């Protein structure tokens, strides 16, 4: 797979023609020939994410070194850091967001291990936060946990991100960004736009509410969500496998008088508090047929929800770098960096899935960190098809 590594990987997943079309659609094309045309700046921003947290000039040298070795640079030269900074500002975040929205599609097939259950594609939703540069503009746009600086307050402003993830491939299919004071439920409520029939969405207990549940089920997708400990779920009909039919209601508004029928599964997991310790779990699902969808299998399936935590670790710890703060001091630059990280992760995951399929492996058996290191090492060997 070496021909798909490094910048070659980026131009394989995001070919120059597609990048040009996205740039033009966003109104970021050039009226005159520049040392840093928009297409090159897109790949440069992706390179910043691929080589995070390397500095500007080092990243640009990585991207063009292979071209120089093949005599393709001509009289082009690496611009000054200030020029790269202004080029990023000119480009903005919208082309990166649109490129992600255009390309972030499900990758797994029915032969991908762990991607489907009884014909349903497994997805998960969850949220995370990104630390960003401590500037007045970022704090005004995104806020910081707490009410300001001081003991117990966050050292950095934060961006909250909600993501829809394909469990089997670890591909992020959709994402929403906002300031840290915007709740995860609000952001997750914007993700049903990427859902449809034939999918089973897993979610943790903080998302269980009638309006959000109805927004997701209106797409035709099925749901398997954990229940908060204090939620009362009366038994309407008991099934032989121990599950039962119940109803959930909204706490206020018109939906309060329109209960939603769900199936409840209750089970125990051995806890970490010593021998015999156990924690009770309850799940609710749209899959009401106990014969077709046995409770024991659904309970075992729910642990796949934790794959989304692995996805966040891949992006924020391994790819971005542990405890690395996004460097942009402007909100637009911050959003640009986050979309770039999601795009690079998508490219790496597509390569991993193709590698796994070629070798007949579960994608989980292919190392993300090794794939990332290989991509970084091979930039100067396979420069890809992009040109300044």
PDB file of N, CA and C in Angstrom, residues 44-118:
ATOM      1  N   UNK A  44      -1.746  21.927   2.312  1.00  0.00           N
ATOM      2  CA  UNK A  44      -0.874  22.384   3.392  1.00  0.00           C
ATOM      3  C   UNK A  44      -1.581  22.276   4.741  1.00  0.00           C
ATOM      4  N   UNK A  45      -2.845  22.691   4.795  1.00  0.00           N
ATOM      5  CA  UNK A  45      -3.602  22.600   6.049  1.00  0.00           C
ATOM      6  C   UNK A  45      -3.782  21.133   6.444  1.00  0.00           C
ATOM      7  N   UNK A  46      -4.030  20.257   5.462  1.00  0.00           N
ATOM      8  CA  UNK A  46      -4.103  18.828   5.763  1.00  0.00           C
ATOM      9  C   UNK A  46      -2.746  18.325   6.258  1.00  0.00           C
ATOM     10  N   UNK A  47      -1.660  18.832   5.663  1.00  0.00           N
ATOM     11  CA  UNK A  47      -0.328  18.450   6.112  1.00  0.00           C
ATOM     12  C   UNK A  47      -0.060  18.868   7.545  1.00  0.00           C
ATOM     13  N   UNK A  48      -0.566  20.044   7.942  1.00  0.00           N
ATOM     14  CA  UNK A  48      -0.407  20.474   9.337  1.00  0.00           C
ATOM     15  C   UNK A  48      -1.059  19.477  10.289  1.00  0.00           C
ATOM     16  N   UNK A  49      -2.201  18.920   9.887  1.00  0.00           N
ATOM     17  CA  UNK A  49      -2.861  17.914  10.723  1.00  0.00           C
ATOM     18  C   UNK A  49      -2.109  16.592  10.683  1.00  0.00           C
ATOM     19  N   UNK A  50      -1.616  16.207   9.504  1.00  0.00           N
ATOM     20  CA  UNK A  50      -0.895  14.943   9.378  1.00  0.00           C
ATOM     21  C   UNK A  50       0.384  14.951  10.206  1.00  0.00           C
ATOM     22  N   UNK A  51       1.094  16.083  10.234  1.00  0.00           N
ATOM     23  CA  UNK A  51       2.378  16.176  10.934  1.00  0.00           C
ATOM     24  C   UNK A  51       2.256  16.886  12.284  1.00  0.00           C
ATOM     25  N   UNK A  52       1.063  17.052  12.777  1.00  0.00           N
ATOM     26  CA  UNK A  52       0.865  17.763  14.044  1.00  0.00           C
ATOM     27  C   UNK A  52       1.766  17.188  15.138  1.00  0.00           C
ATOM     28  N   UNK A  53       2.425  18.082  15.933  1.00  0.00           N
ATOM     29  CA  UNK A  53       2.333  19.548  15.943  1.00  0.00           C
ATOM     30  C   UNK A  53       3.520  20.235  15.278  1.00  0.00           C
ATOM     31  N   UNK A  54       4.005  19.736  14.155  1.00  0.00           N
ATOM     32  CA  UNK A  54       5.171  20.319  13.489  1.00  0.00           C
ATOM     33  C   UNK A  54       4.875  21.748  13.032  1.00  0.00           C
ATOM     34  N   UNK A  55       5.884  22.633  12.979  1.00  0.00           N
ATOM     35  CA  UNK A  55       5.681  24.015  12.566  1.00  0.00           C
ATOM     36  C   UNK A  55       5.447  24.158  11.067  1.00  0.00           C
ATOM     37  N   UNK A  56       4.971  25.331  10.679  1.00  0.00           N
ATOM     38  CA  UNK A  56       4.567  25.608   9.298  1.00  0.00           C
ATOM     39  C   UNK A  56       5.633  25.225   8.274  1.00  0.00           C
ATOM     40  N   UNK A  57       6.818  25.791   8.407  1.00  0.00           N
ATOM     41  CA  UNK A  57       7.833  25.625   7.367  1.00  0.00           C
ATOM     42  C   UNK A  57       8.278  24.179   7.246  1.00  0.00           C
ATOM     43  N   UNK A  58       8.351  23.486   8.359  1.00  0.00           N
ATOM     44  CA  UNK A  58       8.728  22.068   8.307  1.00  0.00           C
ATOM     45  C   UNK A  58       7.686  21.259   7.547  1.00  0.00           C
ATOM     46  N   UNK A  59       6.404  21.550   7.790  1.00  0.00           N
ATOM     47  CA  UNK A  59       5.344  20.830   7.096  1.00  0.00           C
ATOM     48  C   UNK A  59       5.394  21.110   5.603  1.00  0.00           C
ATOM     49  N   UNK A  60       5.546  22.373   5.217  1.00  0.00           N
ATOM     50  CA  UNK A  60       5.598  22.697   3.797  1.00  0.00           C
ATOM     51  C   UNK A  60       6.796  22.033   3.113  1.00  0.00           C
ATOM     52  N   UNK A  61       7.913  21.984   3.803  1.00  0.00           N
ATOM     53  CA  UNK A  61       9.088  21.312   3.221  1.00  0.00           C
ATOM     54  C   UNK A  61       8.816  19.826   3.032  1.00  0.00           C
ATOM     55  N   UNK A  62       8.117  19.214   3.994  1.00  0.00           N
ATOM     56  CA  UNK A  62       7.738  17.804   3.829  1.00  0.00           C
ATOM     57  C   UNK A  62       6.909  17.625   2.564  1.00  0.00           C
ATOM     58  N   UNK A  63       5.949  18.512   2.356  1.00  0.00           N
ATOM     59  CA  UNK A  63       5.022  18.353   1.238  1.00  0.00           C
ATOM     60  C   UNK A  63       5.699  18.514  -0.118  1.00  0.00           C
ATOM     61  N   UNK A  64       6.699  19.378  -0.210  1.00  0.00           N
ATOM     62  CA  UNK A  64       7.278  19.675  -1.524  1.00  0.00           C
ATOM     63  C   UNK A  64       8.608  18.975  -1.765  1.00  0.00           C
ATOM     64  N   UNK A  65       9.161  18.322  -0.754  1.00  0.00           N
ATOM     65  CA  UNK A  65      10.486  17.734  -0.925  1.00  0.00           C
ATOM     66  C   UNK A  65      10.497  16.667  -2.014  1.00  0.00           C
ATOM     67  N   UNK A  66       9.431  15.849  -2.040  1.00  0.00           N
ATOM     68  CA  UNK A  66       9.372  14.827  -3.077  1.00  0.00           C
ATOM     69  C   UNK A  66       9.274  15.424  -4.462  1.00  0.00           C
ATOM     70  N   UNK A  67       8.527  16.514  -4.607  1.00  0.00           N
ATOM     71  CA  UNK A  67       8.434  17.187  -5.896  1.00  0.00           C
ATOM     72  C   UNK A  67       9.788  17.754  -6.317  1.00  0.00           C
ATOM     73  N   UNK A  68      10.519  18.310  -5.330  1.00  0.00           N
ATOM     74  CA  UNK A  68      11.836  18.854  -5.639  1.00  0.00           C
ATOM     75  C   UNK A  68      12.761  17.739  -6.143  1.00  0.00           C
ATOM     76  N   UNK A  69      12.699  16.577  -5.463  1.00  0.00           N
ATOM     77  CA  UNK A  69      13.560  15.468  -5.855  1.00  0.00           C
ATOM     78  C   UNK A  69      13.257  14.960  -7.255  1.00  0.00           C
ATOM     79  N   UNK A  70      12.016  15.149  -7.738  1.00  0.00           N
ATOM     80  CA  UNK A  70      11.649  14.709  -9.077  1.00  0.00           C
ATOM     81  C   UNK A  70      11.745  15.844 -10.097  1.00  0.00           C
ATOM     82  N   UNK A  71      12.259  16.999  -9.667  1.00  0.00           N
ATOM     83  CA  UNK A  71      12.434  18.120 -10.576  1.00  0.00           C
ATOM     84  C   UNK A  71      11.145  18.763 -11.025  1.00  0.00           C
ATOM     85  N   UNK A  72      10.090  18.689 -10.177  1.00  0.00           N
ATOM     86  CA  UNK A  72       8.773  19.208 -10.555  1.00  0.00           C
ATOM     87  C   UNK A  72       8.483  20.591  -9.984  1.00  0.00           C
ATOM     88  N   UNK A  73       9.393  21.141  -9.202  1.00  0.00           N
ATOM     89  CA  UNK A  73       9.115  22.421  -8.554  1.00  0.00           C
ATOM     90  C   UNK A  73       9.385  23.619  -9.460  1.00  0.00           C
ATOM     91  N   UNK A  74      10.276  23.466 -10.404  1.00  0.00           N
ATOM     92  CA  UNK A  74      10.630  24.604 -11.243  1.00  0.00           C
ATOM     93  C   UNK A  74      11.242  25.713 -10.414  1.00  0.00           C
ATOM     94  N   UNK A  75      10.761  26.953 -10.620  1.00  0.00           N
ATOM     95  CA  UNK A  75      11.306  28.075  -9.853  1.00  0.00           C
ATOM     96  C   UNK A  75      10.485  28.369  -8.604  1.00  0.00           C
ATOM     97  N   UNK A  76       9.518  27.474  -8.281  1.00  0.00           N
ATOM     98  CA  UNK A  76       8.706  27.675  -7.074  1.00  0.00           C
ATOM     99  C   UNK A  76       9.571  27.491  -5.843  1.00  0.00           C
ATOM    100  N   UNK A  77       9.335  28.282  -4.795  1.00  0.00           N
ATOM    101  CA  UNK A  77      10.113  28.170  -3.561  1.00  0.00           C
ATOM    102  C   UNK A  77       9.174  28.217  -2.364  1.00  0.00           C
ATOM    103  N   UNK A  78       9.638  27.703  -1.237  1.00  0.00           N
ATOM    104  CA  UNK A  78       8.828  27.692  -0.022  1.00  0.00           C
ATOM    105  C   UNK A  78       8.643  29.124   0.461  1.00  0.00           C
ATOM    106  N   UNK A  79       7.400  29.576   0.626  1.00  0.00           N
ATOM    107  CA  UNK A  79       7.155  30.950   1.063  1.00  0.00           C
ATOM    108  C   UNK A  79       7.550  31.149   2.525  1.00  0.00           C
ATOM    109  N   UNK A  80       7.562  32.406   2.938  1.00  0.00           N
ATOM    110  CA  UNK A  80       7.819  32.729   4.333  1.00  0.00           C
ATOM    111  C   UNK A  80       6.636  32.293   5.190  1.00  0.00           C
ATOM    112  N   UNK A  81       6.902  32.108   6.476  1.00  0.00           N
ATOM    113  CA  UNK A  81       5.852  31.688   7.395  1.00  0.00           C
ATOM    114  C   UNK A  81       4.686  32.664   7.382  1.00  0.00           C
ATOM    115  N   UNK A  82       4.971  33.954   7.310  1.00  0.00           N
ATOM    116  CA  UNK A  82       3.903  34.954   7.303  1.00  0.00           C
ATOM    117  C   UNK A  82       3.000  34.781   6.088  1.00  0.00           C
ATOM    118  N   UNK A  83       3.571  34.394   4.957  1.00  0.00           N
ATOM    119  CA  UNK A  83       2.766  34.159   3.753  1.00  0.00           C
ATOM    120  C   UNK A  83       1.869  32.939   3.924  1.00  0.00           C
ATOM    121  N   UNK A  84       2.407  31.889   4.554  1.00  0.00           N
ATOM    122  CA  UNK A  84       1.598  30.700   4.831  1.00  0.00           C
ATOM    123  C   UNK A  84       0.456  31.026   5.777  1.00  0.00           C
ATOM    124  N   UNK A  85       0.733  31.837   6.763  1.00  0.00           N
ATOM    125  CA  UNK A  85      -0.295  32.239   7.724  1.00  0.00           C
ATOM    126  C   UNK A  85      -1.415  33.003   7.015  1.00  0.00           C
ATOM    127  N   UNK A  86      -1.050  33.964   6.153  1.00  0.00           N
ATOM    128  CA  UNK A  86      -2.077  34.743   5.441  1.00  0.00           C
ATOM    129  C   UNK A  86      -2.855  33.861   4.467  1.00  0.00           C
ATOM    130  N   UNK A  87      -2.171  32.894   3.862  1.00  0.00           N
ATOM    131  CA  UNK A  87      -2.861  31.990   2.942  1.00  0.00           C
ATOM    132  C   UNK A  87      -3.920  31.166   3.668  1.00  0.00           C
ATOM    133  N   UNK A  88      -3.601  30.713   4.864  1.00  0.00           N
ATOM    134  CA  UNK A  88      -4.591  29.991   5.671  1.00  0.00           C
ATOM    135  C   UNK A  88      -5.788  30.879   5.974  1.00  0.00           C
ATOM    136  N   UNK A  89      -5.526  32.131   6.302  1.00  0.00           N
ATOM    137  CA  UNK A  89      -6.622  33.056   6.590  1.00  0.00           C
ATOM    138  C   UNK A  89      -7.501  33.265   5.354  1.00  0.00           C
ATOM    139  N   UNK A  90      -6.883  33.422   4.189  1.00  0.00           N
ATOM    140  CA  UNK A  90      -7.652  33.608   2.949  1.00  0.00           C
ATOM    141  C   UNK A  90      -8.543  32.407   2.673  1.00  0.00           C
ATOM    142  N   UNK A  91      -8.004  31.231   2.898  1.00  0.00           N
ATOM    143  CA  UNK A  91      -8.761  30.013   2.603  1.00  0.00           C
ATOM    144  C   UNK A  91      -9.951  29.869   3.532  1.00  0.00           C
ATOM    145  N   UNK A  92      -9.754  30.114   4.837  1.00  0.00           N
ATOM    146  CA  UNK A  92     -10.832  29.950   5.796  1.00  0.00           C
ATOM    147  C   UNK A  92     -11.149  28.489   6.079  1.00  0.00           C
ATOM    148  N   UNK A  93     -12.220  28.264   6.807  1.00  0.00           N
ATOM    149  CA  UNK A  93     -12.570  26.895   7.198  1.00  0.00           C
ATOM    150  C   UNK A  93     -13.602  26.250   6.293  1.00  0.00           C
ATOM    151  N   UNK A  94     -14.349  27.052   5.520  1.00  0.00           N
ATOM    152  CA  UNK A  94     -15.471  26.501   4.769  1.00  0.00           C
ATOM    153  C   UNK A  94     -15.053  25.444   3.745  1.00  0.00           C
ATOM    154  N   UNK A  95     -13.962  25.636   2.955  1.00  0.00           N
ATOM    155  CA  UNK A  95     -13.587  24.574   2.026  1.00  0.00           C
ATOM    156  C   UNK A  95     -13.264  23.249   2.720  1.00  0.00           C
ATOM    157  N   UNK A  96     -12.654  23.319   3.913  1.00  0.00           N
ATOM    158  CA  UNK A  96     -12.364  22.078   4.648  1.00  0.00           C
ATOM    159  C   UNK A  96     -13.651  21.419   5.124  1.00  0.00           C
ATOM    160  N   UNK A  97     -14.584  22.223   5.611  1.00  0.00           N
ATOM    161  CA  UNK A  97     -15.866  21.671   6.075  1.00  0.00           C
ATOM    162  C   UNK A  97     -16.623  21.023   4.928  1.00  0.00           C
ATOM    163  N   UNK A  98     -16.662  21.711   3.780  1.00  0.00           N
ATOM    164  CA  UNK A  98     -17.391  21.178   2.629  1.00  0.00           C
ATOM    165  C   UNK A  98     -16.706  19.926   2.088  1.00  0.00           C
ATOM    166  N   UNK A  99     -15.380  19.919   2.066  1.00  0.00           N
ATOM    167  CA  UNK A  99     -14.654  18.726   1.610  1.00  0.00           C
ATOM    168  C   UNK A  99     -14.964  17.546   2.512  1.00  0.00           C
ATOM    169  N   UNK A 100     -15.036  17.782   3.812  1.00  0.00           N
ATOM    170  CA  UNK A 100     -15.387  16.702   4.734  1.00  0.00           C
ATOM    171  C   UNK A 100     -16.811  16.217   4.488  1.00  0.00           C
ATOM    172  N   UNK A 101     -17.752  17.149   4.372  1.00  0.00           N
ATOM    173  CA  UNK A 101     -19.149  16.767   4.156  1.00  0.00           C
ATOM    174  C   UNK A 101     -19.319  15.993   2.852  1.00  0.00           C
ATOM    175  N   UNK A 102     -18.498  16.314   1.851  1.00  0.00           N
ATOM    176  CA  UNK A 102     -18.585  15.662   0.539  1.00  0.00           C
ATOM    177  C   UNK A 102     -18.039  14.242   0.566  1.00  0.00           C
ATOM    178  N   UNK A 103     -17.041  13.999   1.381  1.00  0.00           N
ATOM    179  CA  UNK A 103     -16.322  12.720   1.326  1.00  0.00           C
ATOM    180  C   UNK A 103     -16.566  11.798   2.517  1.00  0.00           C
ATOM    181  N   UNK A 104     -17.142  12.287   3.596  1.00  0.00           N
ATOM    182  CA  UNK A 104     -17.298  11.473   4.809  1.00  0.00           C
ATOM    183  C   UNK A 104     -18.506  10.553   4.670  1.00  0.00           C
ATOM    184  N   UNK A 105     -18.297   9.436   4.016  1.00  0.00           N
ATOM    185  CA  UNK A 105     -19.355   8.454   3.777  1.00  0.00           C
ATOM    186  C   UNK A 105     -19.000   7.144   4.478  1.00  0.00           C
ATOM    187  N   UNK A 106     -19.999   6.288   4.727  1.00  0.00           N
ATOM    188  CA  UNK A 106     -19.694   4.974   5.305  1.00  0.00           C
ATOM    189  C   UNK A 106     -18.700   4.211   4.440  1.00  0.00           C
ATOM    190  N   UNK A 107     -17.752   3.550   5.112  1.00  0.00           N
ATOM    191  CA  UNK A 107     -16.701   2.808   4.405  1.00  0.00           C
ATOM    192  C   UNK A 107     -16.911   1.297   4.466  1.00  0.00           C
ATOM    193  N   UNK A 108     -17.468   0.812   5.544  1.00  0.00           N
ATOM    194  CA  UNK A 108     -17.527  -0.629   5.780  1.00  0.00           C
ATOM    195  C   UNK A 108     -18.491  -1.313   4.812  1.00  0.00           C
ATOM    196  N   UNK A 109     -18.159  -2.547   4.478  1.00  0.00           N
ATOM    197  CA  UNK A 109     -19.060  -3.400   3.708  1.00  0.00           C
ATOM    198  C   UNK A 109     -19.597  -4.490   4.635  1.00  0.00           C
ATOM    199  N   UNK A 110     -20.489  -5.304   4.117  1.00  0.00           N
ATOM    200  CA  UNK A 110     -21.071  -6.360   4.944  1.00  0.00           C
ATOM    201  C   UNK A 110     -20.049  -7.420   5.321  1.00  0.00           C
ATOM    202  N   UNK A 111     -18.897  -7.422   4.644  1.00  0.00           N
ATOM    203  CA  UNK A 111     -17.847  -8.375   4.993  1.00  0.00           C
ATOM    204  C   UNK A 111     -16.859  -7.798   6.009  1.00  0.00           C
ATOM    205  N   UNK A 112     -16.997  -6.522   6.349  1.00  0.00           N
ATOM    206  CA  UNK A 112     -16.111  -5.902   7.338  1.00  0.00           C
ATOM    207  C   UNK A 112     -16.477  -6.393   8.727  1.00  0.00           C
ATOM    208  N   UNK A 113     -15.555  -7.054   9.438  1.00  0.00           N
ATOM    209  CA  UNK A 113     -15.883  -7.575  10.778  1.00  0.00           C
ATOM    210  C   UNK A 113     -16.363  -6.459  11.711  1.00  0.00           C
ATOM    211  N   UNK A 114     -17.448  -6.735  12.436  1.00  0.00           N
ATOM    212  CA  UNK A 114     -17.946  -5.807  13.440  1.00  0.00           C
ATOM    213  C   UNK A 114     -18.684  -4.601  12.906  1.00  0.00           C
ATOM    214  N   UNK A 115     -18.958  -4.565  11.589  1.00  0.00           N
ATOM    215  CA  UNK A 115     -19.594  -3.384  11.003  1.00  0.00           C
ATOM    216  C   UNK A 115     -21.113  -3.486  10.946  1.00  0.00           C
ATOM    217  N   UNK A 116     -21.635  -4.720  10.900  1.00  0.00           N
ATOM    218  CA  UNK A 116     -23.072  -4.929  10.786  1.00  0.00           C
ATOM    219  C   UNK A 116     -23.541  -5.927  11.834  1.00  0.00           C
ATOM    220  N   UNK A 117     -24.815  -5.802  12.204  1.00  0.00           N
ATOM    221  CA  UNK A 117     -25.450  -6.785  13.075  1.00  0.00           C
ATOM    222  C   UNK A 117     -26.844  -7.050  12.516  1.00  0.00           C
ATOM    223  N   UNK A 118     -27.052  -8.298  12.100  1.00  0.00           N
ATOM    224  CA  UNK A 118     -28.345  -8.707  11.529  1.00  0.00           C
ATOM    225  C   UNK A 118     -28.798  -7.739  10.436  1.00  0.00           C
TER     226      UNK A 118
END
